[in-house]
Amino acid sequence: MNRIALVTGANRGVGLEVCRQLALLGMEVILASRDAEKGRAAAAQLAANGVRVEPMQLDVRDEASIARLHADILSRYGRLDVLVNNAAVMPDSGIRLLDIPPDMMRGSWDTNTFGPLRLCQTFIPLMLQHNYGRVINVSSQKGQMESMAGGSGAYRVSKAALNAVTAVLAAEVQGTNVKVNSMSPGWVRTDMGGPNATGSVEEGADTVIWLATLPDDGPSGGFFKKRQRLAW
Ligand SMILES: NC(=O)c1ccc[n+]([C@@H]2O[C@H](COP(=O)([O-])OP(=O)(O)OC[C@H]3O[C@@H](n4cnc5c(N)ncnc54)[C@H](OP(=O)(O)O)[C@@H]3O)[C@@H](O)[C@H]2O)c1
């Protein structure tokens, strides 16, 4: 049976490209989007180019939405092999952490940190039942402690915390065939990255695809960019 993959925030940008590439590898891909109509439109766009994916609704902030998706995946496939936590927001470009209002901070954490954590808590137990799982937390070098700088503090802190989530979960499943890794796609041309970004979505998706197809002796609990390990 083909591997089953779920990609969050997949109606555009890096997530959409990850769906395309995973489907071309022969996986059954669930293209999850918070707006069901946008998800259907993105899936139709891929289908027009001969790539079949399954659109499903998912707002990573909404526990009822996650529970519905979990039930749908269980009844339809019975398992999940690959989870790509890609959905994110960056509400505070150019704003100093000193000035960020609490609601902006909470909103950023809710989507970028608690969202992936909720999905991991929902799907890693299912992966452990089947002793196979590849979890990719799409993070950012803006969350890297080693190169931490000012500005976009809500985004930076939420991604640093996401990296900590990766490290803790990887330790908790160590010794199983479930691997949990963080990665950065680099600066890529999407709505978030803007038109001047140096990389394409294909380049941004590459390390996700590599981590999603890791062999059983591949790494877990790491932070990667361009298939190379980064310092936390
Ligand atoms: N682009 C870059 O240069 C860059 C650099 C480093 C890291 N990253 C990371 O790469 C990932 C993809 O970024 P991108 O550039 O492709 O961003 P993007 O074009 O802004 O796309 C973000 C996606 O996340 C979705 N999303 C936002 N909140 C959501 C929620 N609550 N539930 C479900 N989906 C939600 C959006 O859905 P809607 O369409 O409904 O808004 C959209 O599909 C993110 O994790 C980002 O932090 C990007």
Tab-separated table of C-alpha atoms and ligand atoms in Angstrom:
chain	number	residue	atom	x	y	z
A	1	MET	CA	0.000	0.000	0.000
A	2	ASN	CA	1.199	3.511	-0.791
A	3	ARG	CA	2.403	5.743	2.029
A	4	ILE	CA	-0.221	8.171	3.359
A	5	ALA	CA	0.944	11.775	3.831
A	6	LEU	CA	-0.761	14.794	5.417
A	7	VAL	CA	0.450	18.331	4.635
A	8	THR	CA	-1.011	21.254	6.605
A	9	GLY	CA	-1.477	24.758	5.165
A	10	ALA	CA	-1.134	23.193	1.738
A	11	ASN	CA	-3.386	25.322	-0.484
A	12	ARG	CA	-0.453	27.540	-1.513
A	13	GLY	CA	3.266	28.141	-1.152
A	14	VAL	CA	5.699	25.520	0.115
A	15	GLY	CA	2.881	23.227	1.327
A	16	LEU	CA	1.280	22.983	-2.121
A	17	GLU	CA	4.645	22.153	-3.694
A	18	VAL	CA	5.321	19.499	-1.032
A	19	CYS	CA	1.954	17.904	-1.893
A	20	ARG	CA	2.845	17.865	-5.576
A	21	GLN	CA	6.247	16.268	-5.034
A	22	LEU	CA	5.013	13.657	-2.522
A	23	ALA	CA	2.181	12.678	-4.896
A	24	LEU	CA	4.665	12.330	-7.762
A	25	LEU	CA	6.600	9.898	-5.543
A	26	GLY	CA	3.472	7.748	-5.393
A	27	MET	CA	2.171	8.725	-1.958
A	28	GLU	CA	-1.524	9.215	-1.144
A	29	VAL	CA	-1.431	12.900	-0.226
A	30	ILE	CA	-3.960	14.751	1.905
A	31	LEU	CA	-3.819	18.459	1.020
A	32	ALA	CA	-5.114	20.129	4.170
A	33	SER	CA	-6.302	23.742	4.129
A	34	ARG	CA	-8.170	25.854	6.653
A	35	ASP	CA	-10.504	27.071	3.905
A	36	ALA	CA	-12.078	23.997	2.272
A	37	GLU	CA	-12.819	25.847	-0.977
A	38	LYS	CA	-9.189	27.005	-1.346
A	39	GLY	CA	-8.082	23.418	-0.768
A	40	ARG	CA	-10.405	22.098	-3.467
A	41	ALA	CA	-9.163	24.768	-5.894
A	42	ALA	CA	-5.505	23.885	-5.160
A	43	ALA	CA	-6.213	20.158	-5.627
A	44	ALA	CA	-7.987	20.920	-8.921
A	45	GLN	CA	-4.951	22.936	-10.044
A	46	LEU	CA	-2.699	19.906	-9.378
A	47	ALA	CA	-5.202	17.548	-11.029
A	48	ALA	CA	-5.123	19.705	-14.184
A	49	ASN	CA	-1.416	18.807	-14.333
A	50	GLY	CA	-2.033	15.113	-13.774
A	51	VAL	CA	-1.262	15.068	-10.020
A	52	ARG	CA	-3.937	13.536	-7.759
A	53	VAL	CA	-4.251	14.636	-4.100
A	54	GLU	CA	-7.124	14.539	-1.609
A	55	PRO	CA	-8.225	17.939	-0.227
A	56	MET	CA	-9.446	17.997	3.396
A	57	GLN	CA	-10.321	20.890	5.703
A	58	LEU	CA	-8.019	21.602	8.659
A	59	ASP	CA	-7.540	24.675	10.819
A	60	VAL	CA	-4.546	23.799	12.998
A	61	ARG	CA	-5.837	26.127	15.761
A	62	ASP	CA	-9.155	24.319	16.007
A	63	GLU	CA	-9.228	21.087	18.021
A	64	ALA	CA	-12.619	20.066	16.586
A	65	SER	CA	-11.226	20.428	13.077
A	66	ILE	CA	-8.205	18.249	13.989
A	67	ALA	CA	-10.489	15.625	15.563
A	68	ARG	CA	-12.646	15.526	12.401
A	69	LEU	CA	-9.592	15.111	10.186
A	70	HIS	CA	-8.228	12.360	12.451
A	71	ALA	CA	-11.545	10.482	12.214
A	72	ASP	CA	-11.644	10.906	8.412
A	73	ILE	CA	-8.068	9.651	8.008
A	74	LEU	CA	-8.711	6.676	10.311
A	75	SER	CA	-11.871	5.613	8.480
A	76	ARG	CA	-10.424	6.172	5.035
A	77	TYR	CA	-6.811	4.966	5.378
A	78	GLY	CA	-6.452	3.461	8.880
A	79	ARG	CA	-3.034	5.033	9.336
A	80	LEU	CA	-0.780	8.019	8.609
A	81	ASP	CA	2.860	7.625	7.549
A	82	VAL	CA	4.022	11.200	6.909
A	83	LEU	CA	2.977	14.388	8.707
A	84	VAL	CA	4.236	17.720	7.352
A	85	ASN	CA	3.458	20.524	9.806
A	86	ASN	CA	3.772	23.358	7.290
A	87	ALA	CA	0.967	25.832	8.150
A	88	ALA	CA	2.233	29.024	9.745
A	89	VAL	CA	1.668	32.755	10.072
A	90	MET	CA	4.135	35.615	10.391
A	91	PRO	CA	1.974	38.507	11.640
A	92	ASP	CA	4.808	40.637	12.948
A	93	SER	CA	7.210	41.298	10.107
A	94	GLY	CA	9.237	44.379	11.056
A	95	ILE	CA	7.694	44.674	14.540
A	96	ARG	CA	9.954	44.611	17.600
A	97	LEU	CA	9.255	42.006	20.295
A	98	LEU	CA	9.257	44.964	22.677
A	99	ASP	CA	6.133	46.273	20.943
A	100	ILE	CA	4.201	43.094	20.092
A	101	PRO	CA	0.699	43.001	21.606
A	102	PRO	CA	-0.129	39.812	23.582
A	103	ASP	CA	-2.844	38.713	21.123
A	104	MET	CA	-0.367	38.749	18.234
A	105	MET	CA	2.052	36.686	20.309
A	106	ARG	CA	-0.679	34.184	21.263
A	107	GLY	CA	-1.965	33.950	17.679
A	108	SER	CA	1.483	33.193	16.354
A	109	TRP	CA	2.101	30.490	18.968
A	110	ASP	CA	-1.348	29.008	18.419
A	111	THR	CA	-0.713	28.400	14.706
A	112	ASN	CA	3.062	27.890	14.592
A	113	THR	CA	3.737	25.968	17.815
A	114	PHE	CA	0.553	24.578	19.371
A	115	GLY	CA	-0.840	23.651	15.919
A	116	PRO	CA	2.049	21.295	15.065
A	117	LEU	CA	2.092	20.000	18.654
A	118	ARG	CA	-1.649	19.200	18.522
A	119	LEU	CA	-1.163	17.356	15.215
A	120	CYS	CA	1.805	15.413	16.622
A	121	GLN	CA	-0.202	14.457	19.704
A	122	THR	CA	-3.031	13.297	17.434
A	123	PHE	CA	-1.067	11.346	14.835
A	124	ILE	CA	2.197	10.117	16.428
A	125	PRO	CA	0.312	7.519	18.549
A	126	LEU	CA	-1.160	6.140	15.291
A	127	MET	CA	2.327	6.099	13.737
A	128	LEU	CA	3.680	4.248	16.785
A	129	GLN	CA	0.947	1.599	16.369
A	130	HIS	CA	2.303	0.893	12.880
A	131	ASN	CA	5.947	1.513	13.867
A	132	TYR	CA	6.448	3.897	10.949
A	133	GLY	CA	6.284	7.674	10.848
A	134	ARG	CA	8.074	10.655	9.400
A	135	VAL	CA	7.152	13.981	11.011
A	136	ILE	CA	8.518	17.165	9.491
A	137	ASN	CA	8.054	20.405	11.396
A	138	VAL	CA	8.578	23.212	8.915
A	139	SER	CA	10.455	25.758	10.976
A	140	SER	CA	12.703	28.673	10.051
A	141	GLN	CA	16.194	29.940	10.628
A	142	LYS	CA	14.434	32.890	12.258
A	143	GLY	CA	13.830	30.414	15.094
A	144	GLN	CA	17.461	29.325	15.298
A	145	MET	CA	18.939	30.170	18.719
A	146	GLU	CA	22.464	30.360	17.348
A	147	SER	CA	21.600	33.173	14.911
A	148	MET	CA	18.815	34.861	16.917
A	149	ALA	CA	18.248	38.527	16.048
A	150	GLY	CA	15.678	41.255	16.635
A	151	GLY	CA	12.368	41.836	14.821
A	152	SER	CA	9.493	39.446	14.020
A	153	GLY	CA	9.707	38.257	17.629
A	154	ALA	CA	6.325	36.486	17.705
A	155	TYR	CA	7.327	34.430	14.678
A	156	ARG	CA	10.911	33.835	15.859
A	157	VAL	CA	9.937	32.720	19.355
A	158	SER	CA	7.129	30.469	18.057
A	159	LYS	CA	9.555	28.721	15.663
A	160	ALA	CA	12.256	28.351	18.355
A	161	ALA	CA	9.595	26.717	20.523
A	162	LEU	CA	8.559	24.509	17.587
A	163	ASN	CA	12.177	23.333	17.376
A	164	ALA	CA	12.042	22.471	21.077
A	165	VAL	CA	8.805	20.539	20.433
A	166	THR	CA	10.679	18.573	17.753
A	167	ALA	CA	13.578	17.736	20.085
A	168	VAL	CA	11.328	16.654	22.964
A	169	LEU	CA	9.026	14.514	20.805
A	170	ALA	CA	11.981	12.886	19.025
A	171	ALA	CA	13.417	11.942	22.428
A	172	GLU	CA	10.062	10.521	23.512
A	173	VAL	CA	9.813	8.218	20.448
A	174	GLN	CA	13.510	7.337	20.304
A	175	GLY	CA	14.087	3.658	19.528
A	176	THR	CA	10.988	3.431	17.310
A	177	ASN	CA	10.722	3.905	13.556
A	178	VAL	CA	8.975	7.246	14.034
A	179	LYS	CA	11.291	10.151	13.195
A	180	VAL	CA	10.604	13.766	14.135
A	181	ASN	CA	12.678	16.513	12.528
A	182	SER	CA	12.603	20.283	12.028
A	183	MET	CA	13.746	22.004	8.859
A	184	SER	CA	13.974	25.399	7.222
A	185	PRO	CA	12.930	25.791	3.574
A	186	GLY	CA	15.179	28.850	3.256
A	187	TRP	CA	13.923	32.188	1.940
A	188	VAL	CA	11.515	31.217	-0.836
A	189	ARG	CA	9.094	33.045	-3.124
A	190	THR	CA	5.653	32.616	-1.557
A	191	ASP	CA	3.117	35.000	-0.032
A	192	MET	CA	5.149	34.820	3.187
A	193	GLY	CA	8.594	35.033	1.588
A	194	GLY	CA	7.641	37.714	-0.930
A	195	PRO	CA	8.658	38.105	-4.587
A	196	ASN	CA	12.304	39.029	-3.858
A	197	ALA	CA	13.132	35.776	-2.055
A	198	THR	CA	16.146	33.968	-3.456
A	199	GLY	CA	14.681	30.457	-3.619
A	200	SER	CA	11.845	28.732	-5.479
A	201	VAL	CA	9.130	26.653	-3.808
A	202	GLU	CA	10.721	23.586	-5.427
A	203	GLU	CA	13.965	24.354	-3.558
A	204	GLY	CA	12.052	25.069	-0.348
A	205	ALA	CA	10.231	21.730	-0.570
A	206	ASP	CA	13.337	19.647	-1.280
A	207	THR	CA	14.447	19.049	2.331
A	208	VAL	CA	10.862	18.258	3.350
A	209	ILE	CA	10.734	15.535	0.707
A	210	TRP	CA	14.117	14.180	1.826
A	211	LEU	CA	12.952	14.007	5.479
A	212	ALA	CA	9.586	12.521	4.452
A	213	THR	CA	11.332	9.634	2.709
A	214	LEU	CA	14.151	8.967	5.204
A	215	PRO	CA	15.296	5.360	5.447
A	216	ASP	CA	14.858	3.524	8.762
A	217	ASP	CA	18.434	4.414	9.793
A	218	GLY	CA	17.953	8.127	8.966
A	219	PRO	CA	18.277	10.940	11.508
A	220	SER	CA	15.653	12.000	14.055
A	221	GLY	CA	15.527	14.979	16.419
A	222	GLY	CA	17.495	17.283	14.116
A	223	PHE	CA	17.148	20.691	12.454
A	224	PHE	CA	17.991	20.735	8.732
A	225	LYS	CA	18.321	23.054	5.753
A	226	LYS	CA	19.389	22.006	2.252
A	227	ARG	CA	19.608	18.422	3.605
A	228	GLN	CA	22.363	19.539	6.027
A	229	ARG	CA	22.120	19.623	9.806
A	230	LEU	CA	21.844	23.098	11.364
A	231	ALA	CA	22.767	24.103	14.901
A	232	TRP	CA	19.681	24.757	17.043
B	1	LIG	N1	8.601	31.597	2.556
B	1	LIG	C1	9.718	31.664	3.243
B	1	LIG	O1	10.675	32.374	2.861
B	1	LIG	C2	9.892	30.850	4.496
B	1	LIG	C3	11.122	30.937	5.181
B	1	LIG	C4	11.308	30.156	6.311
B	1	LIG	C5	10.289	29.334	6.770
B	1	LIG	N2	9.090	29.282	6.097
B	1	LIG	C6	8.057	28.376	6.600
B	1	LIG	O2	7.591	27.569	5.546
B	1	LIG	C7	6.205	27.209	5.776
B	1	LIG	C8	5.381	27.548	4.556
B	1	LIG	O3	5.492	28.938	4.339
B	1	LIG	P1	5.009	29.640	2.990
B	1	LIG	O4	6.063	30.604	2.627
B	1	LIG	O5	4.519	28.633	2.029
B	1	LIG	O6	3.775	30.494	3.586
B	1	LIG	P2	2.418	31.023	2.905
B	1	LIG	O7	2.546	31.105	1.451
B	1	LIG	O8	2.066	32.240	3.694
B	1	LIG	O9	1.403	29.830	3.243
B	1	LIG	C9	1.030	29.591	4.567
B	1	LIG	C10	-0.029	28.506	4.574
B	1	LIG	O10	-0.408	28.282	5.945
B	1	LIG	C11	-1.815	28.305	5.994
B	1	LIG	N3	-2.313	28.588	7.333
B	1	LIG	C12	-2.122	29.709	8.077
B	1	LIG	N4	-2.782	29.583	9.249
B	1	LIG	C13	-3.387	28.361	9.239
B	1	LIG	C14	-4.210	27.656	10.140
B	1	LIG	N5	-4.575	28.175	11.331
B	1	LIG	N6	-4.626	26.398	9.824
B	1	LIG	C15	-4.282	25.872	8.638
B	1	LIG	N7	-3.542	26.493	7.715
B	1	LIG	C16	-3.091	27.726	8.017
B	1	LIG	C17	-2.242	29.333	4.959
B	1	LIG	O11	-3.613	29.179	4.657
B	1	LIG	P3	-4.522	30.405	4.064
B	1	LIG	O12	-4.284	30.416	2.581
B	1	LIG	O13	-5.905	30.019	4.452
B	1	LIG	O14	-4.033	31.662	4.733
B	1	LIG	C18	-1.314	28.931	3.832
B	1	LIG	O15	-1.820	27.798	3.159
B	1	LIG	C19	5.804	27.967	7.037
B	1	LIG	O16	5.910	27.111	8.163
B	1	LIG	C20	6.817	29.083	7.130
B	1	LIG	O17	6.986	29.550	8.453
B	1	LIG	C21	8.872	30.024	4.974
